[in-house]
Amino acid sequence: MGAGVLSGSAADPSEAPEGFHRVGGALHVDGVPLATIAGAVQTPAYVYAASTIRARYTRLARAFADVPHRIHFAVKANSNLAVLALLRELGAGVDIVSGGELYRAQQAGFGGRDVVFSGVGKTSDEIAQALDGGVLLINVESEAELTAIDAVAASRGVVAPIAIRVNPEVTVDTPHAYIKTGEKGGKFGIPRDDVTRLIEVATTLPHVTLRGLGMHLGSQIGNADPLRDALPRLVHLLGVARAAGHDIRYMDVGGGLSVPYAPGDVDADVEDYAALVRAAQAETRLALVLEPGRFLVAEAGVLLTTVLYRKHANGKDFVVTDAGMNDLIRPSLYQAYHAIEAVEAAPSRITADIVGPICESGDFFAKDRSVDDVPAGGLLVLRTAGAYGFSMASNYNSRPRAAEVLVDGDRYAVVRHRETLDDLVRLERPHPDWRTA
Ligand code: LLP
């Protein structure tokens, strides 16, 4: 990944800077100036760097190279088909949480065995869709769901490959309570004390076959302690499942690796993470399933936006952008920090609130932030927006969702067109087509 200012053209194209970097003050992604993309597709737009996704995937895959493992990208982080197809080319599978994500994965070329299906509320239709698609594993989150899977599999004359998602009930330190999942009392997974009983129930059901156990502790986990506490619990329960006679093959350790968002944040220590997980794998000799989302794509994306207005009120400066909380909800929902930079180097800085056009006081990207002093008409980026950016976007305030652009070397492509006004109303009818009860 390129960092810092690089200027001049490299003689060997393989030496060209990759990722987001500045050339003579102007922000580029790989070989393409962001200003060129803004001119071509307008703003707001999400822009992704294929090179960064490749680099992140390779880094994670290398750390596990000597153990049997599969990297199942958590589609919820970024579900664009072109991003999924790129990850598939790299050798990834997917972790999905809905029939919609399964459909996307299939459209991007993933086969059934590339898919693990997580989530606390799968419908019978979604379970049927997963079984018809031949998924590798359905991760079970309750006894009721276990019996539902058995019934759907029976109705289709198949045996469902399942894993039990264990809630290891460890203390997890994440930047926001909403992104913890492996703590006691949460809605996710089977409480660890109940897992043995569920393993026994699985033994009695003819249309499920228990192939693994999994867990997911939370997202943006900054240190190794929760994993260090949880892995022995998972390993112990895998032993219980094997002792009960199940043909266990997979140990799913979920996702959750952190990425740096703010100055001073440190990147996840992938080697430390891998050392811990590999030590647990060595005790079980099972194939590992990893479910990273953010780690692979967050830093590969920016939200490109135009400054609509500058405003000064009550002694305070506001920068009003054409992107809003409907485009990137993380600052509003989690008080998340995203670095904000001018696309063309700005001569000075100001302290301002960076806000969107939505009619909500919660529609802000930063408060009292020292940022580049960009006039109306200038371009800004919100960095580290490749994960949980577009995938959490909405049409709130009847705003068409932004375009998505993928850059690869010196080429770029629109991989999702900006929604049109017609898209906003396409499924609605001003004159109801009444039916009689
Ligand atoms: N596996 C499961 C079962 C998950 O629930 C998740 C994320 C992942 C894997 C991927 O986690 P990651 O590697 O991306 O941390 N919208 C929030 C994040 C919610 C994560 C939900 N589950 C955010 O913007 O921070």
GROMACS .gro file of C-alpha atoms and ligand atoms in nm:
model
  462
    1MET     CA    1   0.000   0.000   0.000
    2GLY     CA    2   0.139   0.336  -0.094
    3ALA     CA    3   0.175   0.596   0.173
    4GLY     CA    4   0.326   0.942   0.169
    5VAL     CA    5   0.393   1.167  -0.126
    6LEU     CA    6   0.533   1.006  -0.434
    7SER     CA    7   0.579   1.204  -0.750
    8GLY     CA    8   0.708   1.139  -1.096
    9SER     CA    9   0.627   0.834  -1.300
   10ALA     CA   10   0.787   0.507  -1.209
   11ALA     CA   11   0.967   0.340  -1.498
   12ASP     CA   12   0.849  -0.004  -1.394
   13PRO     CA   13   0.469  -0.011  -1.359
   14SER     CA   14   0.500  -0.274  -1.086
   15GLU     CA   15   0.667  -0.003  -0.878
   16ALA     CA   16   0.375   0.238  -0.914
   17PRO     CA   17   0.234   0.333  -0.574
   18GLU     CA   18  -0.072   0.140  -0.468
   19GLY     CA   19  -0.373   0.229  -0.253
   20PHE     CA   20  -0.442   0.587  -0.144
   21HIS     CA   21  -0.145   0.822  -0.180
   22ARG     CA   22  -0.070   1.178  -0.286
   23VAL     CA   23   0.091   1.287  -0.609
   24GLY     CA   24   0.191   1.655  -0.603
   25GLY     CA   25  -0.067   1.715  -0.330
   26ALA     CA   26  -0.357   1.543  -0.510
   27LEU     CA   27  -0.505   1.228  -0.359
   28HIS     CA   28  -0.486   0.928  -0.592
   29VAL     CA   29  -0.603   0.574  -0.560
   30ASP     CA   30  -0.351   0.349  -0.734
   31GLY     CA   31  -0.290   0.529  -1.064
   32VAL     CA   32  -0.615   0.728  -1.072
   33PRO     CA   33  -0.670   1.079  -0.928
   34LEU     CA   34  -0.982   1.091  -0.710
   35ALA     CA   35  -1.072   1.422  -0.877
   36THR     CA   36  -1.099   1.236  -1.209
   37ILE     CA   37  -1.345   0.991  -1.057
   38ALA     CA   38  -1.550   1.273  -0.902
   39GLY     CA   39  -1.563   1.445  -1.242
   40ALA     CA   40  -1.678   1.128  -1.414
   41VAL     CA   41  -1.933   0.987  -1.167
   42GLN     CA   42  -2.014   1.287  -0.945
   43THR     CA   43  -2.042   1.263  -0.567
   44PRO     CA   44  -2.110   1.117  -0.321
   45ALA     CA   45  -1.932   0.803  -0.438
   46TYR     CA   46  -1.759   0.513  -0.269
   47VAL     CA   47  -1.420   0.437  -0.422
   48TYR     CA   48  -1.239   0.108  -0.355
   49ALA     CA   49  -0.877   0.012  -0.422
   50ALA     CA   50  -0.841  -0.344  -0.551
   51SER     CA   51  -0.471  -0.335  -0.463
   52THR     CA   52  -0.546  -0.274  -0.094
   53ILE     CA   53  -0.794  -0.561  -0.080
   54ARG     CA   54  -0.535  -0.790  -0.240
   55ALA     CA   55  -0.265  -0.676   0.003
   56ARG     CA   56  -0.487  -0.729   0.308
   57TYR     CA   57  -0.602  -1.072   0.191
   58THR     CA   58  -0.248  -1.182   0.117
   59ARG     CA   59  -0.129  -1.066   0.458
   60LEU     CA   60  -0.394  -1.268   0.639
   61ALA     CA   61  -0.357  -1.575   0.416
   62ARG     CA   62   0.023  -1.575   0.469
   63ALA     CA   63  -0.019  -1.577   0.846
   64PHE     CA   64  -0.216  -1.902   0.817
   65ALA     CA   65  -0.031  -2.049   0.518
   66ASP     CA   66   0.092  -2.358   0.700
   67VAL     CA   67  -0.240  -2.469   0.852
   68PRO     CA   68  -0.558  -2.587   0.679
   69HIS     CA   69  -0.781  -2.281   0.671
   70ARG     CA   70  -1.046  -2.100   0.471
   71ILE     CA   71  -1.095  -1.724   0.473
   72HIS     CA   72  -1.471  -1.663   0.452
   73PHE     CA   73  -1.520  -1.290   0.391
   74ALA     CA   74  -1.809  -1.146   0.596
   75VAL     CA   75  -2.026  -1.015   0.313
   76LYS     CA   76  -2.206  -0.772   0.541
   77ALA     CA   77  -1.893  -0.554   0.548
   78ASN     CA   78  -1.904  -0.487   0.174
   79SER     CA   79  -2.146  -0.674  -0.046
   80ASN     CA   80  -2.068  -0.518  -0.384
   81LEU     CA   81  -2.051  -0.793  -0.647
   82ALA     CA   82  -1.722  -0.669  -0.791
   83VAL     CA   83  -1.560  -0.669  -0.446
   84LEU     CA   84  -1.695  -1.019  -0.385
   85ALA     CA   85  -1.568  -1.139  -0.723
   86LEU     CA   86  -1.224  -0.994  -0.650
   87LEU     CA   87  -1.209  -1.178  -0.318
   88ARG     CA   88  -1.323  -1.498  -0.487
   89GLU     CA   89  -1.036  -1.469  -0.736
   90LEU     CA   90  -0.802  -1.440  -0.439
   91GLY     CA   91  -0.934  -1.769  -0.300
   92ALA     CA   92  -1.180  -1.644  -0.039
   93GLY     CA   93  -1.510  -1.798   0.057
   94VAL     CA   94  -1.793  -1.601   0.219
   95ASP     CA   95  -1.972  -1.572   0.551
   96ILE     CA   96  -2.333  -1.472   0.486
   97VAL     CA   97  -2.620  -1.377   0.715
   98SER     CA   98  -2.922  -1.368   0.484
   99GLY     CA   99  -3.074  -1.510   0.169
  100GLY     CA  100  -2.990  -1.180   0.004
  101GLU     CA  101  -2.622  -1.221   0.085
  102LEU     CA  102  -2.635  -1.580  -0.040
  103TYR     CA  103  -2.783  -1.459  -0.368
  104ARG     CA  104  -2.512  -1.195  -0.400
  105ALA     CA  105  -2.242  -1.454  -0.331
  106GLN     CA  106  -2.386  -1.681  -0.599
  107GLN     CA  107  -2.404  -1.390  -0.845
  108ALA     CA  108  -2.037  -1.319  -0.775
  109GLY     CA  109  -1.950  -1.680  -0.863
  110PHE     CA  110  -1.918  -1.846  -0.523
  111GLY     CA  111  -2.019  -2.211  -0.507
  112GLY     CA  112  -2.210  -2.367  -0.218
  113ARG     CA  113  -1.906  -2.501  -0.040
  114ASP     CA  114  -1.758  -2.151  -0.035
  115VAL     CA  115  -2.038  -2.041   0.197
  116VAL     CA  116  -2.093  -2.047   0.572
  117PHE     CA  117  -2.430  -1.916   0.686
  118SER     CA  118  -2.434  -1.727   1.018
  119GLY     CA  119  -2.704  -1.520   1.186
  120VAL     CA  120  -2.947  -1.540   1.473
  121GLY     CA  121  -3.274  -1.536   1.278
  122LYS     CA  122  -3.270  -1.742   0.960
  123THR     CA  123  -3.613  -1.801   0.806
  124SER     CA  124  -3.725  -2.140   0.673
  125ASP     CA  125  -3.703  -1.998   0.321
  126GLU     CA  126  -3.345  -1.888   0.380
  127ILE     CA  127  -3.254  -2.227   0.527
  128ALA     CA  128  -3.408  -2.396   0.222
  129GLN     CA  129  -3.217  -2.160  -0.010
  130ALA     CA  130  -2.893  -2.246   0.173
  131LEU     CA  131  -2.955  -2.621   0.153
  132ASP     CA  132  -3.043  -2.599  -0.216
  133GLY     CA  133  -2.723  -2.400  -0.267
  134GLY     CA  134  -2.520  -2.673  -0.095
  135VAL     CA  135  -2.355  -2.448   0.166
  136LEU     CA  136  -2.058  -2.575   0.365
  137LEU     CA  137  -2.204  -2.498   0.707
  138ILE     CA  138  -2.510  -2.344   0.865
  139ASN     CA  139  -2.410  -2.193   1.199
  140VAL     CA  140  -2.684  -2.267   1.451
  141GLU     CA  141  -2.770  -2.008   1.712
  142SER     CA  142  -3.056  -2.168   1.909
  143GLU     CA  143  -3.224  -2.501   1.976
  144ALA     CA  144  -3.537  -2.381   1.798
  145GLU     CA  145  -3.330  -2.303   1.492
  146LEU     CA  146  -3.164  -2.645   1.511
  147THR     CA  147  -3.501  -2.820   1.494
  148ALA     CA  148  -3.616  -2.584   1.217
  149ILE     CA  149  -3.308  -2.674   1.009
  150ASP     CA  150  -3.373  -3.045   1.069
  151ALA     CA  151  -3.735  -3.004   0.954
  152VAL     CA  152  -3.645  -2.806   0.639
  153ALA     CA  153  -3.370  -3.057   0.552
  154ALA     CA  154  -3.616  -3.345   0.604
  155SER     CA  155  -3.869  -3.181   0.372
  156ARG     CA  156  -3.603  -3.164   0.102
  157GLY     CA  157  -3.465  -3.511   0.167
  158VAL     CA  158  -3.118  -3.389   0.258
  159VAL     CA  159  -2.892  -3.377   0.563
  160ALA     CA  160  -2.788  -3.024   0.664
  161PRO     CA  161  -2.421  -2.969   0.754
  162ILE     CA  162  -2.423  -2.753   1.065
  163ALA     CA  163  -2.193  -2.589   1.316
  164ILE     CA  164  -2.298  -2.468   1.659
  165ARG     CA  165  -2.214  -2.108   1.729
  166VAL     CA  166  -2.083  -2.096   2.082
  167ASN     CA  167  -2.112  -1.784   2.292
  168PRO     CA  168  -1.790  -1.823   2.492
  169GLU     CA  169  -1.901  -1.548   2.733
  170VAL     CA  170  -1.576  -1.358   2.753
  171THR     CA  171  -1.525  -0.989   2.821
  172VAL     CA  172  -1.482  -0.807   2.492
  173ASP     CA  173  -1.349  -0.456   2.463
  174THR     CA  174  -1.478  -0.292   2.145
  175PRO     CA  175  -1.507   0.080   2.066
  176HIS     CA  176  -1.887   0.063   2.087
  177ALA     CA  177  -2.122  -0.170   2.278
  178TYR     CA  178  -2.321  -0.242   1.962
  179ILE     CA  179  -2.034  -0.437   1.806
  180LYS     CA  180  -1.970  -0.682   2.092
  181THR     CA  181  -2.117  -1.026   2.038
  182GLY     CA  182  -1.931  -1.282   2.251
  183GLU     CA  183  -2.037  -1.155   2.594
  184LYS     CA  184  -2.277  -1.313   2.841
  185GLY     CA  185  -2.638  -1.203   2.798
  186GLY     CA  186  -2.617  -1.113   2.429
  187LYS     CA  187  -2.851  -1.250   2.164
  188PHE     CA  188  -2.575  -1.432   1.975
  189GLY     CA  189  -2.472  -1.794   1.994
  190ILE     CA  190  -2.543  -2.071   2.243
  191PRO     CA  191  -2.434  -1.991   2.600
  192ARG     CA  192  -2.131  -2.211   2.664
  193ASP     CA  193  -2.299  -2.404   2.943
  194ASP     CA  194  -2.581  -2.505   2.707
  195VAL     CA  195  -2.361  -2.626   2.421
  196THR     CA  196  -2.316  -2.982   2.550
  197ARG     CA  197  -2.692  -3.031   2.563
  198LEU     CA  198  -2.734  -2.894   2.210
  199ILE     CA  199  -2.466  -3.133   2.087
  200GLU     CA  200  -2.677  -3.415   2.233
  201VAL     CA  201  -2.991  -3.282   2.065
  202ALA     CA  202  -2.805  -3.271   1.733
  203THR     CA  203  -2.721  -3.640   1.780
  204THR     CA  204  -3.091  -3.726   1.785
  205LEU     CA  205  -3.187  -3.532   1.470
  206PRO     CA  206  -3.156  -3.739   1.152
  207HIS     CA  207  -3.141  -3.449   0.906
  208VAL     CA  208  -2.852  -3.252   1.053
  209THR     CA  209  -2.488  -3.348   1.076
  210LEU     CA  210  -2.267  -3.158   1.318
  211ARG     CA  211  -1.947  -3.066   1.137
  212GLY     CA  212  -1.802  -2.794   1.356
  213LEU     CA  213  -1.825  -2.537   1.629
  214GLY     CA  214  -1.776  -2.166   1.584
  215MET     CA  215  -1.772  -1.834   1.761
  216HIS     CA  216  -1.753  -1.465   1.679
  217LEU     CA  217  -1.649  -1.242   1.966
  218GLY     CA  218  -1.721  -0.900   1.824
  219SER     CA  219  -1.588  -0.649   1.581
  220GLN     CA  220  -1.295  -0.405   1.591
  221ILE     CA  221  -1.139  -0.602   1.878
  222GLY     CA  222  -0.827  -0.416   1.981
  223ASN     CA  223  -0.643  -0.677   2.185
  224ALA     CA  224  -0.590  -1.050   2.205
  225ASP     CA  225  -0.733  -1.109   2.555
  226PRO     CA  226  -1.089  -1.207   2.452
  227LEU     CA  227  -0.951  -1.453   2.198
  228ARG     CA  228  -0.702  -1.591   2.449
  229ASP     CA  229  -0.990  -1.651   2.692
  230ALA     CA  230  -1.233  -1.787   2.434
  231LEU     CA  231  -1.019  -2.030   2.234
  232PRO     CA  232  -0.969  -2.286   2.515
  233ARG     CA  233  -1.346  -2.287   2.572
  234LEU     CA  234  -1.405  -2.357   2.204
  235VAL     CA  235  -1.135  -2.626   2.197
  236HIS     CA  236  -1.286  -2.792   2.504
  237LEU     CA  237  -1.634  -2.801   2.348
  238LEU     CA  238  -1.493  -2.939   2.021
  239GLY     CA  239  -1.357  -3.226   2.231
  240VAL     CA  240  -1.703  -3.278   2.383
  241ALA     CA  241  -1.861  -3.290   2.035
  242ARG     CA  242  -1.606  -3.542   1.914
  243ALA     CA  243  -1.649  -3.756   2.223
  244ALA     CA  244  -2.023  -3.762   2.146
  245GLY     CA  245  -1.935  -3.928   1.816
  246HIS     CA  246  -1.974  -3.637   1.575
  247ASP     CA  247  -1.751  -3.620   1.268
  248ILE     CA  248  -1.617  -3.272   1.344
  249ARG     CA  249  -1.412  -3.104   1.073
  250TYR     CA  250  -1.423  -2.728   1.125
  251MET     CA  251  -1.329  -2.480   1.391
  252ASP     CA  252  -1.473  -2.137   1.307
  253VAL     CA  253  -1.312  -1.849   1.495
  254GLY     CA  254  -1.524  -1.570   1.342
  255GLY     CA  255  -1.401  -1.228   1.243
  256GLY     CA  256  -1.330  -0.915   1.444
  257LEU     CA  257  -0.975  -0.809   1.356
  258SER     CA  258  -0.939  -0.434   1.406
  259VAL     CA  259  -0.812  -0.171   1.166
  260PRO     CA  260  -0.677   0.178   1.242
  261TYR     CA  261  -0.928   0.460   1.195
  262ALA     CA  262  -0.789   0.752   1.396
  263PRO     CA  263  -0.436   0.888   1.422
  264GLY     CA  264  -0.251   0.678   1.678
  265ASP     CA  265  -0.467   0.368   1.623
  266VAL     CA  266  -0.256   0.061   1.564
  267ASP     CA  267  -0.321  -0.201   1.301
  268ALA     CA  268  -0.415  -0.550   1.416
  269ASP     CA  269  -0.114  -0.767   1.483
  270VAL     CA  270  -0.207  -1.042   1.240
  271GLU     CA  271   0.092  -1.255   1.330
  272ASP     CA  272   0.002  -1.250   1.702
  273TYR     CA  273  -0.358  -1.326   1.617
  274ALA     CA  274  -0.254  -1.611   1.390
  275ALA     CA  275  -0.016  -1.752   1.652
  276LEU     CA  276  -0.299  -1.775   1.907
  277VAL     CA  277  -0.545  -1.930   1.664
  278ARG     CA  278  -0.287  -2.169   1.522
  279ALA     CA  279  -0.196  -2.291   1.870
  280ALA     CA  280  -0.562  -2.380   1.929
  281GLN     CA  281  -0.584  -2.538   1.584
  282ALA     CA  282  -0.282  -2.754   1.666
  283GLU     CA  283  -0.474  -2.903   1.960
  284THR     CA  284  -0.769  -2.997   1.742
  285ARG     CA  285  -0.611  -3.053   1.399
  286LEU     CA  286  -0.932  -2.922   1.244
  287ALA     CA  287  -0.965  -2.699   0.939
  288LEU     CA  288  -0.993  -2.337   1.046
  289VAL     CA  289  -1.267  -2.109   0.923
  290LEU     CA  290  -1.194  -1.737   0.953
  291GLU     CA  291  -1.468  -1.477   0.897
  292PRO     CA  292  -1.294  -1.141   0.856
  293GLY     CA  293  -1.491  -0.850   0.715
  294ARG     CA  294  -1.350  -0.513   0.814
  295PHE     CA  295  -0.986  -0.625   0.807
  296LEU     CA  296  -1.001  -0.704   0.435
  297VAL     CA  297  -1.190  -0.404   0.301
  298ALA     CA  298  -1.212  -0.111   0.545
  299GLU     CA  299  -0.892   0.063   0.441
  300ALA     CA  300  -0.958  -0.013   0.075
  301GLY     CA  301  -1.246   0.234   0.058
  302VAL     CA  302  -1.319   0.605   0.083
  303LEU     CA  303  -1.641   0.799   0.063
  304LEU     CA  304  -1.579   1.081  -0.183
  305THR     CA  305  -1.793   1.388  -0.121
  306THR     CA  306  -1.822   1.750  -0.234
  307VAL     CA  307  -1.841   2.045   0.005
  308LEU     CA  308  -2.178   2.204  -0.071
  309TYR     CA  309  -2.160   2.500   0.164
  310ARG     CA  310  -1.951   2.657   0.431
  311LYS     CA  311  -2.151   2.800   0.716
  312HIS     CA  312  -2.064   3.006   1.021
  313ALA     CA  313  -2.317   3.019   1.303
  314ASN     CA  314  -2.289   3.107   1.672
  315GLY     CA  315  -1.913   3.134   1.648
  316LYS     CA  316  -1.882   2.791   1.494
  317ASP     CA  317  -1.777   2.669   1.149
  318PHE     CA  318  -1.971   2.404   0.961
  319VAL     CA  319  -1.869   2.222   0.647
  320VAL     CA  320  -2.183   2.089   0.475
  321THR     CA  321  -2.114   1.792   0.247
  322ASP     CA  322  -2.327   1.624  -0.018
  323ALA     CA  323  -2.283   1.291   0.163
  324GLY     CA  324  -2.494   1.228   0.470
  325MET     CA  325  -2.563   0.974   0.740
  326ASN     CA  326  -2.769   0.776   0.490
  327ASP     CA  327  -2.444   0.718   0.295
  328LEU     CA  328  -2.217   0.647   0.595
  329ILE     CA  329  -2.394   0.593   0.925
  330ARG     CA  330  -2.099   0.484   1.140
  331PRO     CA  331  -2.026   0.827   1.297
  332SER     CA  332  -2.393   0.878   1.386
  333LEU     CA  333  -2.461   0.524   1.504
  334TYR     CA  334  -2.139   0.435   1.682
  335GLN     CA  335  -1.972   0.776   1.727
  336ALA     CA  336  -1.710   0.621   1.500
  337TYR     CA  337  -1.409   0.821   1.385
  338HIS     CA  338  -1.331   0.847   1.014
  339ALA     CA  339  -1.035   1.055   0.903
  340ILE     CA  340  -1.139   1.339   0.671
  341GLU     CA  341  -0.900   1.476   0.409
  342ALA     CA  342  -0.906   1.720   0.120
  343VAL     CA  343  -0.863   1.560  -0.221
  344GLU     CA  344  -0.654   1.855  -0.345
  345ALA     CA  345  -0.403   1.960  -0.078
  346ALA     CA  346  -0.547   2.255   0.117
  347PRO     CA  347  -0.322   2.542   0.226
  348SER     CA  348  -0.464   2.568   0.578
  349ARG     CA  349  -0.686   2.400   0.837
  350ILE     CA  350  -0.997   2.496   1.031
  351THR     CA  351  -1.183   2.351   1.324
  352ALA     CA  352  -1.536   2.269   1.218
  353ASP     CA  353  -1.830   2.031   1.235
  354ILE     CA  354  -1.847   1.826   0.916
  355VAL     CA  355  -2.216   1.762   0.857
  356GLY     CA  356  -2.443   1.611   0.595
  357PRO     CA  357  -2.765   1.745   0.443
  358ILE     CA  358  -3.004   1.514   0.631
  359CYS     CA  359  -3.270   1.662   0.858
  360GLU     CA  360  -3.132   1.510   1.179
  361SER     CA  361  -2.895   1.661   1.433
  362GLY     CA  362  -2.727   1.321   1.438
  363ASP     CA  363  -2.621   1.367   1.075
  364PHE     CA  364  -2.256   1.450   1.121
  365PHE     CA  365  -1.922   1.298   1.023
  366ALA     CA  366  -1.711   1.486   1.276
  367LYS     CA  367  -1.754   1.746   1.548
  368ASP     CA  368  -1.504   2.017   1.638
  369ARG     CA  369  -1.250   1.844   1.414
  370SER     CA  370  -0.939   2.013   1.278
  371VAL     CA  371  -0.973   1.951   0.904
  372ASP     CA  372  -0.834   2.076   0.574
  373ASP     CA  373  -0.987   2.414   0.490
  374VAL     CA  374  -1.178   2.322   0.174
  375PRO     CA  375  -1.408   2.579   0.009
  376ALA     CA  376  -1.754   2.508  -0.132
  377GLY     CA  377  -1.715   2.300  -0.446
  378GLY     CA  378  -1.400   2.128  -0.317
  379LEU     CA  379  -1.371   1.755  -0.261
  380LEU     CA  380  -1.322   1.565   0.063
  381VAL     CA  381  -1.282   1.198   0.144
  382LEU     CA  382  -1.387   1.005   0.449
  383ARG     CA  383  -1.121   0.740   0.488
  384THR     CA  384  -1.149   0.378   0.599
  385ALA     CA  385  -1.502   0.356   0.460
  386GLY     CA  386  -1.469   0.030   0.266
  387ALA     CA  387  -1.632  -0.175   0.545
  388TYR     CA  388  -1.984  -0.112   0.675
  389GLY     CA  389  -2.010   0.196   0.453
  390PHE     CA  390  -2.222   0.140   0.147
  391SER     CA  391  -2.352  -0.188   0.290
  392MET     CA  392  -2.525   0.009   0.569
  393ALA     CA  393  -2.643   0.293   0.343
  394SER     CA  394  -3.012   0.375   0.316
  395ASN     CA  395  -3.247   0.596   0.118
  396TYR     CA  396  -3.340   0.808   0.421
  397ASN     CA  397  -3.462   1.154   0.319
  398SER     CA  398  -3.533   0.994  -0.020
  399ARG     CA  399  -3.175   1.020  -0.128
  400PRO     CA  400  -3.064   0.787  -0.408
  401ARG     CA  401  -2.776   0.572  -0.285
  402ALA     CA  402  -2.425   0.667  -0.399
  403ALA     CA  403  -2.228   0.518  -0.687
  404GLU     CA  404  -1.952   0.266  -0.614
  405VAL     CA  405  -1.627   0.266  -0.811
  406LEU     CA  406  -1.350   0.007  -0.815
  407VAL     CA  407  -0.997   0.112  -0.908
  408ASP     CA  408  -0.736  -0.136  -1.023
  409GLY     CA  409  -0.400   0.008  -1.127
  410ASP     CA  410  -0.464   0.287  -1.373
  411ARG     CA  411  -0.820   0.176  -1.454
  412TYR     CA  412  -1.146   0.242  -1.279
  413ALA     CA  413  -1.498   0.109  -1.325
  414VAL     CA  414  -1.839   0.199  -1.189
  415VAL     CA  415  -1.938  -0.120  -1.008
  416ARG     CA  416  -2.271   0.015  -0.887
  417HIS     CA  417  -2.446   0.297  -1.061
  418ARG     CA  418  -2.582   0.584  -0.862
  419GLU     CA  419  -2.948   0.518  -0.794
  420THR     CA  420  -3.193   0.726  -0.993
  421LEU     CA  421  -3.501   0.909  -0.872
  422ASP     CA  422  -3.703   0.641  -1.047
  423ASP     CA  423  -3.525   0.374  -0.839
  424LEU     CA  424  -3.659   0.549  -0.529
  425VAL     CA  425  -4.025   0.497  -0.622
  426ARG     CA  426  -4.007   0.198  -0.856
  427LEU     CA  427  -4.170  -0.047  -0.612
  428GLU     CA  428  -4.438   0.191  -0.485
  429ARG     CA  429  -4.788   0.271  -0.609
  430PRO     CA  430  -4.949   0.612  -0.555
  431HIS     CA  431  -5.291   0.454  -0.616
  432PRO     CA  432  -5.323   0.140  -0.400
  433ASP     CA  433  -5.428  -0.176  -0.573
  434TRP     CA  434  -5.679  -0.274  -0.297
  435ARG     CA  435  -5.760  -0.636  -0.231
  436THR     CA  436  -6.067  -0.754  -0.047
  437ALA     CA  437  -6.004  -0.933   0.283
  438LLP     N1  438  -1.875  -1.318   1.152
  438LLP     C1  439  -1.991  -1.287   1.216
  438LLP     C2  440  -2.078  -1.395   1.262
  438LLP     C3  441  -2.025  -1.152   1.236
  438LLP     O1  442  -2.139  -1.122   1.299
  438LLP     C4  443  -1.938  -1.050   1.189
  438LLP     C5  444  -1.971  -0.909   1.208
  438LLP     C6  445  -1.820  -1.087   1.121
  438LLP     C7  446  -1.792  -1.222   1.107
  438LLP     C8  447  -1.723  -0.989   1.065
  438LLP     O2  448  -1.667  -0.906   1.164
  438LLP     P1  449  -1.546  -0.807   1.128
  438LLP     O3  450  -1.428  -0.893   1.088
  438LLP     O4  451  -1.591  -0.720   1.015
  438LLP     O5  452  -1.523  -0.732   1.251
  438LLP     N2  453  -2.156  -0.237   1.154
  438LLP     C9  454  -2.051  -0.245   1.254
  438LLP    C10  455  -1.987  -0.381   1.259
  438LLP    C11  456  -2.086  -0.493   1.285
  438LLP    C12  457  -2.024  -0.629   1.276
  438LLP    C13  458  -2.127  -0.736   1.283
  438LLP     N3  459  -2.076  -0.869   1.270
  438LLP    C14  460  -1.948  -0.136   1.225
  438LLP     O6  461  -1.968  -0.058   1.133
  438LLP     O7  462  -1.851  -0.123   1.298
   0.00000   0.00000   0.00000
